[in-house]
PDB file of C-alpha atoms in Angstrom:
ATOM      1  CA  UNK R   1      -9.212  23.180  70.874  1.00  0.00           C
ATOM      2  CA  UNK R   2      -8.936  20.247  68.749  1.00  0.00           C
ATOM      3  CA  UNK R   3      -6.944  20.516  65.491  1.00  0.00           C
ATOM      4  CA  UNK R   4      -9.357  20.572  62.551  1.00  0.00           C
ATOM      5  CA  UNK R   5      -8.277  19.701  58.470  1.00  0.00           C
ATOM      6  CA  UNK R   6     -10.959  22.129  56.440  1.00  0.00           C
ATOM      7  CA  UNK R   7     -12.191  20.534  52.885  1.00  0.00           C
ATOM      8  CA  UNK R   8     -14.191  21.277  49.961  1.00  0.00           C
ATOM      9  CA  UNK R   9     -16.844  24.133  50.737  1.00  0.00           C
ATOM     10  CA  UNK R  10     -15.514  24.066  54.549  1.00  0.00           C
ATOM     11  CA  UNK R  11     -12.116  24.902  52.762  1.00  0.00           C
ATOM     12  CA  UNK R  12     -13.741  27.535  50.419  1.00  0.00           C
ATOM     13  CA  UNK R  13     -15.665  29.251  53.597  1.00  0.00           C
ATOM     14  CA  UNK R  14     -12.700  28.994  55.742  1.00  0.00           C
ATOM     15  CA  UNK R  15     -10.856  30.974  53.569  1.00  0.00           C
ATOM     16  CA  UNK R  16     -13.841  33.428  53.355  1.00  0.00           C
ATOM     17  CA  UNK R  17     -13.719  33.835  57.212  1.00  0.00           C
ATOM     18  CA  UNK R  18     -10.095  34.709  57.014  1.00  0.00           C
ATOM     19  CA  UNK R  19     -11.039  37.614  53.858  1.00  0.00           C
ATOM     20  CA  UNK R  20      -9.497  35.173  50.924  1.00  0.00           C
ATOM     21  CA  UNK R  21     -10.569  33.207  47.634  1.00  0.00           C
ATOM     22  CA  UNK R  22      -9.151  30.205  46.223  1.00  0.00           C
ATOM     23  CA  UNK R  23      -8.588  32.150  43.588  1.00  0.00           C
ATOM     24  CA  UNK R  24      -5.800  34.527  45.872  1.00  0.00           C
ATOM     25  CA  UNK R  25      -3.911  31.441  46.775  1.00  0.00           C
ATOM     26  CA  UNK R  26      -3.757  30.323  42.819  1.00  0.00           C
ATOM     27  CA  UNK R  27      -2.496  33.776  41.680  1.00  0.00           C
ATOM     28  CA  UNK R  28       0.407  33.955  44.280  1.00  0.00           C
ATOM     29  CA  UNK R  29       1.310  30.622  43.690  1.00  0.00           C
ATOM     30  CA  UNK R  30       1.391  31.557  39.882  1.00  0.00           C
ATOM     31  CA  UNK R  31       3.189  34.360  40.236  1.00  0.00           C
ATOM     32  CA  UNK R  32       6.112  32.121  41.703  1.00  0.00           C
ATOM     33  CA  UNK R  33       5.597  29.176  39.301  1.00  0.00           C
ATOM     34  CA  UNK R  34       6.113  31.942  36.504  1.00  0.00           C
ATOM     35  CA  UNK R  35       9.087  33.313  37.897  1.00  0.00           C
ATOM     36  CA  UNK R  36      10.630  29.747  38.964  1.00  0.00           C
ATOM     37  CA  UNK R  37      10.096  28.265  35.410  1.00  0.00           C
ATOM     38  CA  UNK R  38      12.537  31.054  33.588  1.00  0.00           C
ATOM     39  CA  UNK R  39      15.491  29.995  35.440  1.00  0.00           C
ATOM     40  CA  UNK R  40      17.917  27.481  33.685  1.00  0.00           C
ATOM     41  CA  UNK R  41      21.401  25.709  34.502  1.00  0.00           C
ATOM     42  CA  UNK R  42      23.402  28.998  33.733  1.00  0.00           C
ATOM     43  CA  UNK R  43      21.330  30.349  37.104  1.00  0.00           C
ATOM     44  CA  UNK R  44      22.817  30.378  40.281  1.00  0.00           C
ATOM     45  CA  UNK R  45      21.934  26.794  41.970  1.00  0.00           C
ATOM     46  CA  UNK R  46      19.340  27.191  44.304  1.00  0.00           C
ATOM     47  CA  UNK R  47      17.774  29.978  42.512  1.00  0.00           C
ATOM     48  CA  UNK R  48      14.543  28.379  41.446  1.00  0.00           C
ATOM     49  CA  UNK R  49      13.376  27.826  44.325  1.00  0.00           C
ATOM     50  CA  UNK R  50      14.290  31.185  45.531  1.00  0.00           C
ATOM     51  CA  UNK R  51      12.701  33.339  42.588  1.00  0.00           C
ATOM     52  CA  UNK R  52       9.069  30.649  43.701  1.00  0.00           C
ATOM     53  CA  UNK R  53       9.347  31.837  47.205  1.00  0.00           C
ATOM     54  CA  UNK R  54       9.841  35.620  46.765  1.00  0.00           C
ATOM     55  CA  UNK R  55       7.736  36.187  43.623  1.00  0.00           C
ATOM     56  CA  UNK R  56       4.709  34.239  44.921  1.00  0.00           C
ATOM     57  CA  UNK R  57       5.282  36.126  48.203  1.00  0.00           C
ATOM     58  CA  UNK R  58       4.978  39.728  45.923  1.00  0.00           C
ATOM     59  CA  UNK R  59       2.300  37.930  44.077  1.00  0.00           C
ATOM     60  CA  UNK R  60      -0.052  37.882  47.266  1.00  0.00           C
ATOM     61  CA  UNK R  61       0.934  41.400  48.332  1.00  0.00           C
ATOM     62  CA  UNK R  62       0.144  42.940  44.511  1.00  0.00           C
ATOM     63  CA  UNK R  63      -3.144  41.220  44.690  1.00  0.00           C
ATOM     64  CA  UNK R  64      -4.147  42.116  47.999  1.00  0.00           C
ATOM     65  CA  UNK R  65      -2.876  45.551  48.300  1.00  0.00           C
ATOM     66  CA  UNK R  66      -6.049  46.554  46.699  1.00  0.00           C
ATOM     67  CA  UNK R  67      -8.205  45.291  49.418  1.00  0.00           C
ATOM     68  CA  UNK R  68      -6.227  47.064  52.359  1.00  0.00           C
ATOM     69  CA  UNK R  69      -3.830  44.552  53.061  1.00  0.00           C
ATOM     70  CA  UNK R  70      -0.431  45.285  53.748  1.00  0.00           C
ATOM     71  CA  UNK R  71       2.834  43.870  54.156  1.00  0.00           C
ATOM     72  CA  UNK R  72       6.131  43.512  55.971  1.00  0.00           C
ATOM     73  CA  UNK R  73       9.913  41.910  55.766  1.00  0.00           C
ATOM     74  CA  UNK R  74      10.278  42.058  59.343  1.00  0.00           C
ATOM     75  CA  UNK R  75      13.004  39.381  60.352  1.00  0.00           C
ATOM     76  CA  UNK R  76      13.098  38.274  56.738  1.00  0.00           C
ATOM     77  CA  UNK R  77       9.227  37.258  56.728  1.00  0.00           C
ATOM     78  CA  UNK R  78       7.602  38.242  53.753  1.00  0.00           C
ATOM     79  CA  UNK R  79       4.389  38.257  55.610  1.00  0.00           C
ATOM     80  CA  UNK R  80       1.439  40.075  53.915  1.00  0.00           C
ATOM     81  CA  UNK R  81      -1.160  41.533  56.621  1.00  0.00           C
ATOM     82  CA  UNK R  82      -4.921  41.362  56.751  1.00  0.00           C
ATOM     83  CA  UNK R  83      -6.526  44.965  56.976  1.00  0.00           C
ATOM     84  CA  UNK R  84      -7.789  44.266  60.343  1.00  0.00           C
ATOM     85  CA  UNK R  85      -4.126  43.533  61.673  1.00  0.00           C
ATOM     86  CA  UNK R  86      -5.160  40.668  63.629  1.00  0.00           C
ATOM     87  CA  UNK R  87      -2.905  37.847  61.736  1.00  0.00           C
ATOM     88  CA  UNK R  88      -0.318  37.794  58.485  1.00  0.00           C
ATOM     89  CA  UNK R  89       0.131  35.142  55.856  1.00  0.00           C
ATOM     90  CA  UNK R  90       3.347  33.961  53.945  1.00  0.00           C
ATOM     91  CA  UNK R  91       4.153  31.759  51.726  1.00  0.00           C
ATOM     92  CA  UNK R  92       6.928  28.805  52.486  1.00  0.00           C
ATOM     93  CA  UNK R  93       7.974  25.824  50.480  1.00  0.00           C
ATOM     94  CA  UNK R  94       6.929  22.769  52.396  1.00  0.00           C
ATOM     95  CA  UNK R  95       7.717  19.081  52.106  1.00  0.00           C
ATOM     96  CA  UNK R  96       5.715  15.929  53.037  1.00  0.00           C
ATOM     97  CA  UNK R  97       2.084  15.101  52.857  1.00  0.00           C
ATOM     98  CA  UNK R  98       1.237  18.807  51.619  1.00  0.00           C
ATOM     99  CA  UNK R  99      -2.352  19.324  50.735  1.00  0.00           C
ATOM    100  CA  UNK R 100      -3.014  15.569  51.484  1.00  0.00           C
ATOM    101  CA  UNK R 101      -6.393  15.729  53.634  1.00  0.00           C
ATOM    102  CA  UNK R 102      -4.898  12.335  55.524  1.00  0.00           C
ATOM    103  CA  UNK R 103      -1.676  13.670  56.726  1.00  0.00           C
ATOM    104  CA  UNK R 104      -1.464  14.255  60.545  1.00  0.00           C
ATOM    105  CA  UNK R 105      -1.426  17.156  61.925  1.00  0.00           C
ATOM    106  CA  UNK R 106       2.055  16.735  63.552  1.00  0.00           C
ATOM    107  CA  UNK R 107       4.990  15.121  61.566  1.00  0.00           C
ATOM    108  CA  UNK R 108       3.496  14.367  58.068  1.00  0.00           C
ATOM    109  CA  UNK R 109       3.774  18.099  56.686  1.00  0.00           C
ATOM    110  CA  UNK R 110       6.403  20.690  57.635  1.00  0.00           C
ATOM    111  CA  UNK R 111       8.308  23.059  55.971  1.00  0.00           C
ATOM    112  CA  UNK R 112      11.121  22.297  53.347  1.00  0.00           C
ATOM    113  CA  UNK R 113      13.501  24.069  54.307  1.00  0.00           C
ATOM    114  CA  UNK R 114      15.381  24.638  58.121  1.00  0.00           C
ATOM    115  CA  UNK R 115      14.271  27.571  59.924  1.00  0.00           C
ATOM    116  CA  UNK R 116      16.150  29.988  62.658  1.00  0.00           C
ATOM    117  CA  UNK R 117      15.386  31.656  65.980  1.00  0.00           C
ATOM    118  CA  UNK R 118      12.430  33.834  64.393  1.00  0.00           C
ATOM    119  CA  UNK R 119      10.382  31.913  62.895  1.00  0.00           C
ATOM    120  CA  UNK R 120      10.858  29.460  65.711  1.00  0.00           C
ATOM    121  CA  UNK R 121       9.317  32.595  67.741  1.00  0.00           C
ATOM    122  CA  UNK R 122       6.606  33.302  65.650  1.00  0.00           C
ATOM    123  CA  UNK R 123       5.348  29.712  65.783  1.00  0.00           C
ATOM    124  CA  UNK R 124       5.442  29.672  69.392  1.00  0.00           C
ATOM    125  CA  UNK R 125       3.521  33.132  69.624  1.00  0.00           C
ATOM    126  CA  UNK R 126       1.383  31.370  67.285  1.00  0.00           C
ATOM    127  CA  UNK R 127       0.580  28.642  69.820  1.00  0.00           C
ATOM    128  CA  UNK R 128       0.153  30.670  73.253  1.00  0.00           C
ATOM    129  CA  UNK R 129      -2.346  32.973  71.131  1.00  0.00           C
ATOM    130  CA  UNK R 130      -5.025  30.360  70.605  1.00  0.00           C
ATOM    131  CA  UNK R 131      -7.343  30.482  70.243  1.00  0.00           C
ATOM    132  CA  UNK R 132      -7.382  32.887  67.598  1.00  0.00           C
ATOM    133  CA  UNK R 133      -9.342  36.272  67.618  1.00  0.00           C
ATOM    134  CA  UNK R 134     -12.356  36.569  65.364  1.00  0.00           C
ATOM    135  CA  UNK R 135     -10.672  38.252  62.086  1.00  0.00           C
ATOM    136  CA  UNK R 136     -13.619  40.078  60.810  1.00  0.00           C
ATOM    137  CA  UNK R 137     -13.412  42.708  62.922  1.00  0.00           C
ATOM    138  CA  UNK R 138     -10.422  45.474  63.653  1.00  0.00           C
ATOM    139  CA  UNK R 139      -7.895  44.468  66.287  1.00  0.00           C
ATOM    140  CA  UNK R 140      -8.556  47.187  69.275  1.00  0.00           C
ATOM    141  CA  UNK R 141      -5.086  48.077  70.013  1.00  0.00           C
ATOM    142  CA  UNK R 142      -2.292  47.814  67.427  1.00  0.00           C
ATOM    143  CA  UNK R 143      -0.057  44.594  67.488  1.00  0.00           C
ATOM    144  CA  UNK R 144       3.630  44.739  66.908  1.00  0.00           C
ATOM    145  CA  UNK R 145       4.441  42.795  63.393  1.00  0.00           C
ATOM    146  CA  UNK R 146       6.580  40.033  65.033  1.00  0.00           C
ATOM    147  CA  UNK R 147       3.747  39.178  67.419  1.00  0.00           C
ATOM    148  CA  UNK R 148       0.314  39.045  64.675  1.00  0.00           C
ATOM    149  CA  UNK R 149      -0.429  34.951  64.019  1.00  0.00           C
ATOM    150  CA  UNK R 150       1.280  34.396  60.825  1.00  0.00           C
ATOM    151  CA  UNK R 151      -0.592  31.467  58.738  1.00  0.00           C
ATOM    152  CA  UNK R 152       1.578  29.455  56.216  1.00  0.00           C
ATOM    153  CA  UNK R 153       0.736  28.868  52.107  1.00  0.00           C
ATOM    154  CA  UNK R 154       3.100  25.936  51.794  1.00  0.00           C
ATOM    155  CA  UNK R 155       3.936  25.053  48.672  1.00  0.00           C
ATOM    156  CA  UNK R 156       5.336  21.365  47.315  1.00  0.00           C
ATOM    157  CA  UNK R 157       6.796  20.949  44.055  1.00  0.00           C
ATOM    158  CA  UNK R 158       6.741  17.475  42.231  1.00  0.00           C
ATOM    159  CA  UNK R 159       6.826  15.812  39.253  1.00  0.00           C
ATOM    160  CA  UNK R 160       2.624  15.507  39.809  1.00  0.00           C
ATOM    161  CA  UNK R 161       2.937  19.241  39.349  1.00  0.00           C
ATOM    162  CA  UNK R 162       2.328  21.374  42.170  1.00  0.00           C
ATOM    163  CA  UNK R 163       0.327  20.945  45.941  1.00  0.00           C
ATOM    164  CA  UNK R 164      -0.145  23.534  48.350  1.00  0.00           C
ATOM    165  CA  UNK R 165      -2.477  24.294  51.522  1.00  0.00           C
ATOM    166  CA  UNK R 166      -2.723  27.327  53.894  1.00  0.00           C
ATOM    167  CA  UNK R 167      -1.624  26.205  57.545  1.00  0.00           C
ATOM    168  CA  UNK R 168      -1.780  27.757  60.869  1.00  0.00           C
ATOM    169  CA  UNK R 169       1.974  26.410  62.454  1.00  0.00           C
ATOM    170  CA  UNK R 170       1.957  26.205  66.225  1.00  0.00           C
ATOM    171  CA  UNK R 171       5.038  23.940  66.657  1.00  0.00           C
ATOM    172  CA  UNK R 172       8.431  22.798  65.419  1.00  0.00           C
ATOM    173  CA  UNK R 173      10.731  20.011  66.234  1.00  0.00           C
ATOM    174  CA  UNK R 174      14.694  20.662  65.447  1.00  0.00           C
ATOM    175  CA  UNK R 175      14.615  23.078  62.483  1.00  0.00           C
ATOM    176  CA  UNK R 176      11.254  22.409  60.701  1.00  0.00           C
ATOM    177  CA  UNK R 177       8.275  23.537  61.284  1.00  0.00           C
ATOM    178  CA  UNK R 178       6.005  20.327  61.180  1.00  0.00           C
ATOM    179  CA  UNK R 179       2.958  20.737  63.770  1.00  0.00           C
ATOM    180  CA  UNK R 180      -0.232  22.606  62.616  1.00  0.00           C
ATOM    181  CA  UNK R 181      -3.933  23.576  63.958  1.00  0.00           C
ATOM    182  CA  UNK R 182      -5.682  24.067  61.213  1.00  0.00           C
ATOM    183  CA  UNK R 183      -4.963  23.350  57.870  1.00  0.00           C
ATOM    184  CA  UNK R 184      -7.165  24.263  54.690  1.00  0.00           C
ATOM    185  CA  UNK R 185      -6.887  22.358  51.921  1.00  0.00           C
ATOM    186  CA  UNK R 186      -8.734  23.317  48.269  1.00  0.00           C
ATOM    187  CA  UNK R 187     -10.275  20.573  46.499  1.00  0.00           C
ATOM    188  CA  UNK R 188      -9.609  22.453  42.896  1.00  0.00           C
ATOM    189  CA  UNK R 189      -6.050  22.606  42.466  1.00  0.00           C
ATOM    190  CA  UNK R 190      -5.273  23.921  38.957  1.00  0.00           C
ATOM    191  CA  UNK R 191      -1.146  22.977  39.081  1.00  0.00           C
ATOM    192  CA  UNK R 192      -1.700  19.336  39.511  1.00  0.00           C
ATOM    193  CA  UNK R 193      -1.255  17.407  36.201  1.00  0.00           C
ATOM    194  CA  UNK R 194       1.557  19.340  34.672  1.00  0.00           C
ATOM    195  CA  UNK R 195       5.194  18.485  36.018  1.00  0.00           C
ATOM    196  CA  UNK R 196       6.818  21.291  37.941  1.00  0.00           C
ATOM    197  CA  UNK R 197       9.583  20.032  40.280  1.00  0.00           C
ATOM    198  CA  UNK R 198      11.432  23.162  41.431  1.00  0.00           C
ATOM    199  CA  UNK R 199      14.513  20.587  42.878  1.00  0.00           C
ATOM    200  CA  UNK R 200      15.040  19.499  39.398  1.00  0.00           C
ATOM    201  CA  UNK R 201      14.921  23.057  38.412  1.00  0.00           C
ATOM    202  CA  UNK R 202      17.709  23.558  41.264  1.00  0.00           C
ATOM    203  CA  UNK R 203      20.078  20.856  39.987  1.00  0.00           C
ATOM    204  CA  UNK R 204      23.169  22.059  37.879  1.00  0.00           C
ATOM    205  CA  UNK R 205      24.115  19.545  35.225  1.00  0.00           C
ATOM    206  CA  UNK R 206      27.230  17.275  35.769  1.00  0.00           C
ATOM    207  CA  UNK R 207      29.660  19.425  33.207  1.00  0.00           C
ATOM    208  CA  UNK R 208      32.908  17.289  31.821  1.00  0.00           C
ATOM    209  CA  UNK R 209      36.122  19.091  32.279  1.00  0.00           C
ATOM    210  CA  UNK R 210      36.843  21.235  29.081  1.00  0.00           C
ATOM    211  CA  UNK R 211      40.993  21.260  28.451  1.00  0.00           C
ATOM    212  CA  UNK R 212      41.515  24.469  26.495  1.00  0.00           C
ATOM    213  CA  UNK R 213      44.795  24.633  25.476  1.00  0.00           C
ATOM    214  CA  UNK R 214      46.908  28.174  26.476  1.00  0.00           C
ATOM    215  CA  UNK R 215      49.952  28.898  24.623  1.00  0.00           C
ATOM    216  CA  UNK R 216      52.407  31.700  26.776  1.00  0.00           C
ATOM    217  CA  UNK R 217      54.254  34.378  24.417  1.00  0.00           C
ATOM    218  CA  UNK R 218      57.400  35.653  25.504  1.00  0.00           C
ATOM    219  CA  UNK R 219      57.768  39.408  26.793  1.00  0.00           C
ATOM    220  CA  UNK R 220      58.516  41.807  23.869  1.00  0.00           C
TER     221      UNK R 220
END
């Protein structure tokens, strides 16, 4: 099966096939935007883009719990699980040509951050499962977590604002996960326009050295 880029109402139906709206990819990605945007310099660094990743993860899972999905931490992968059990999705900050329709499918988009032994294993599951079962229907036998096809909403952060797309990953090369088979990307992306660059959120200000002078008393 050839790799296929989905766009416009082929994005919109895509995500219908697989139970979602465009509008449950904004509100997890809002929920992390939210949290991100109340950290400051006096937060531990890094912590932006932490607080994006896990809120937008609990985001997803508060707005689908509703509709029977569920959810797991297995291996430290917040992955949030279609009622049917046949695949999960979670969301990862990515890097690259995200939500560019004219990236390749292989090299121009892969995840921001390095990635260890597990999710290495889930992409590879993800690969020797295609193609992928029909997900409107119940899985017949139940799947252990580690092994469901886990789909990735990546997430880029820029001074443009913020671009995202939901990604099946079936390969990595070194540490990042950079080689997808299908890739959905929304026309109508409300967080472009207003600057959002979690790395500058990250960065701790240069501080000058304070001397504070400290005067010793004698023992009484």
């Amino acid at each position: 099966m050839e790799p296929v880029c989905h766009v416009g109402a082929a994005a919109v139906q895509r995500l219908k096939e697989l139970g979602l709206t465009p509008e449950d990819l904004h509100r997890a990605l809002a929920g992390g935007s939210a949290e991100a945007r109340l950290c400051t310099d006096m937060d531990a660094p890094g912590m932006a883009g932490y607080a994006f990743w896990s809120r937008s993860n609990r985001t997803f899972r508060e707005r689908m719990a509703p509709k029977g999905w569920t959810y797991s931490n297995s291996q430290s992968i917040l992955r949030t699980i279609h009622p049917s059990g046949a695949f999960a999705i979670t969301s990862v900050s990515g890097s690259g040509m995200v939500g560019e329709e004219a990236a390749s499918f292989s090299g121009d988009v892969r995840t921001k951050n390095p990635k260890g032994s597990a999710v290495a294993k889930l992409v590879e599951r993800n690969y020797v499962q295609l193609p992928l079962p029909v997900f409107d229907v119940a899985v017949e036998s139940e799947v252990e977590v580690n092994d469901l096809p886990t789909w990735f909403l990546l997430y880029k952060s820029s001074k443009e604002g913020l671009s995202f797309e939901l990604s099946l990953p079936v390969q990595m090369h070194g540490k990042h996960v950079d080689t997808w088979r299908e890739r959905i990307i929304l026309d109508d992306n409300p967080f472009l326009g207003a600057e959002f660059d979690i790395k500058r959120l990250d960065e701790v200000p240069s501080v000058a050295p304070v001397d504070v002078p400290v005067e010793f008393k004698g023992a009484l």
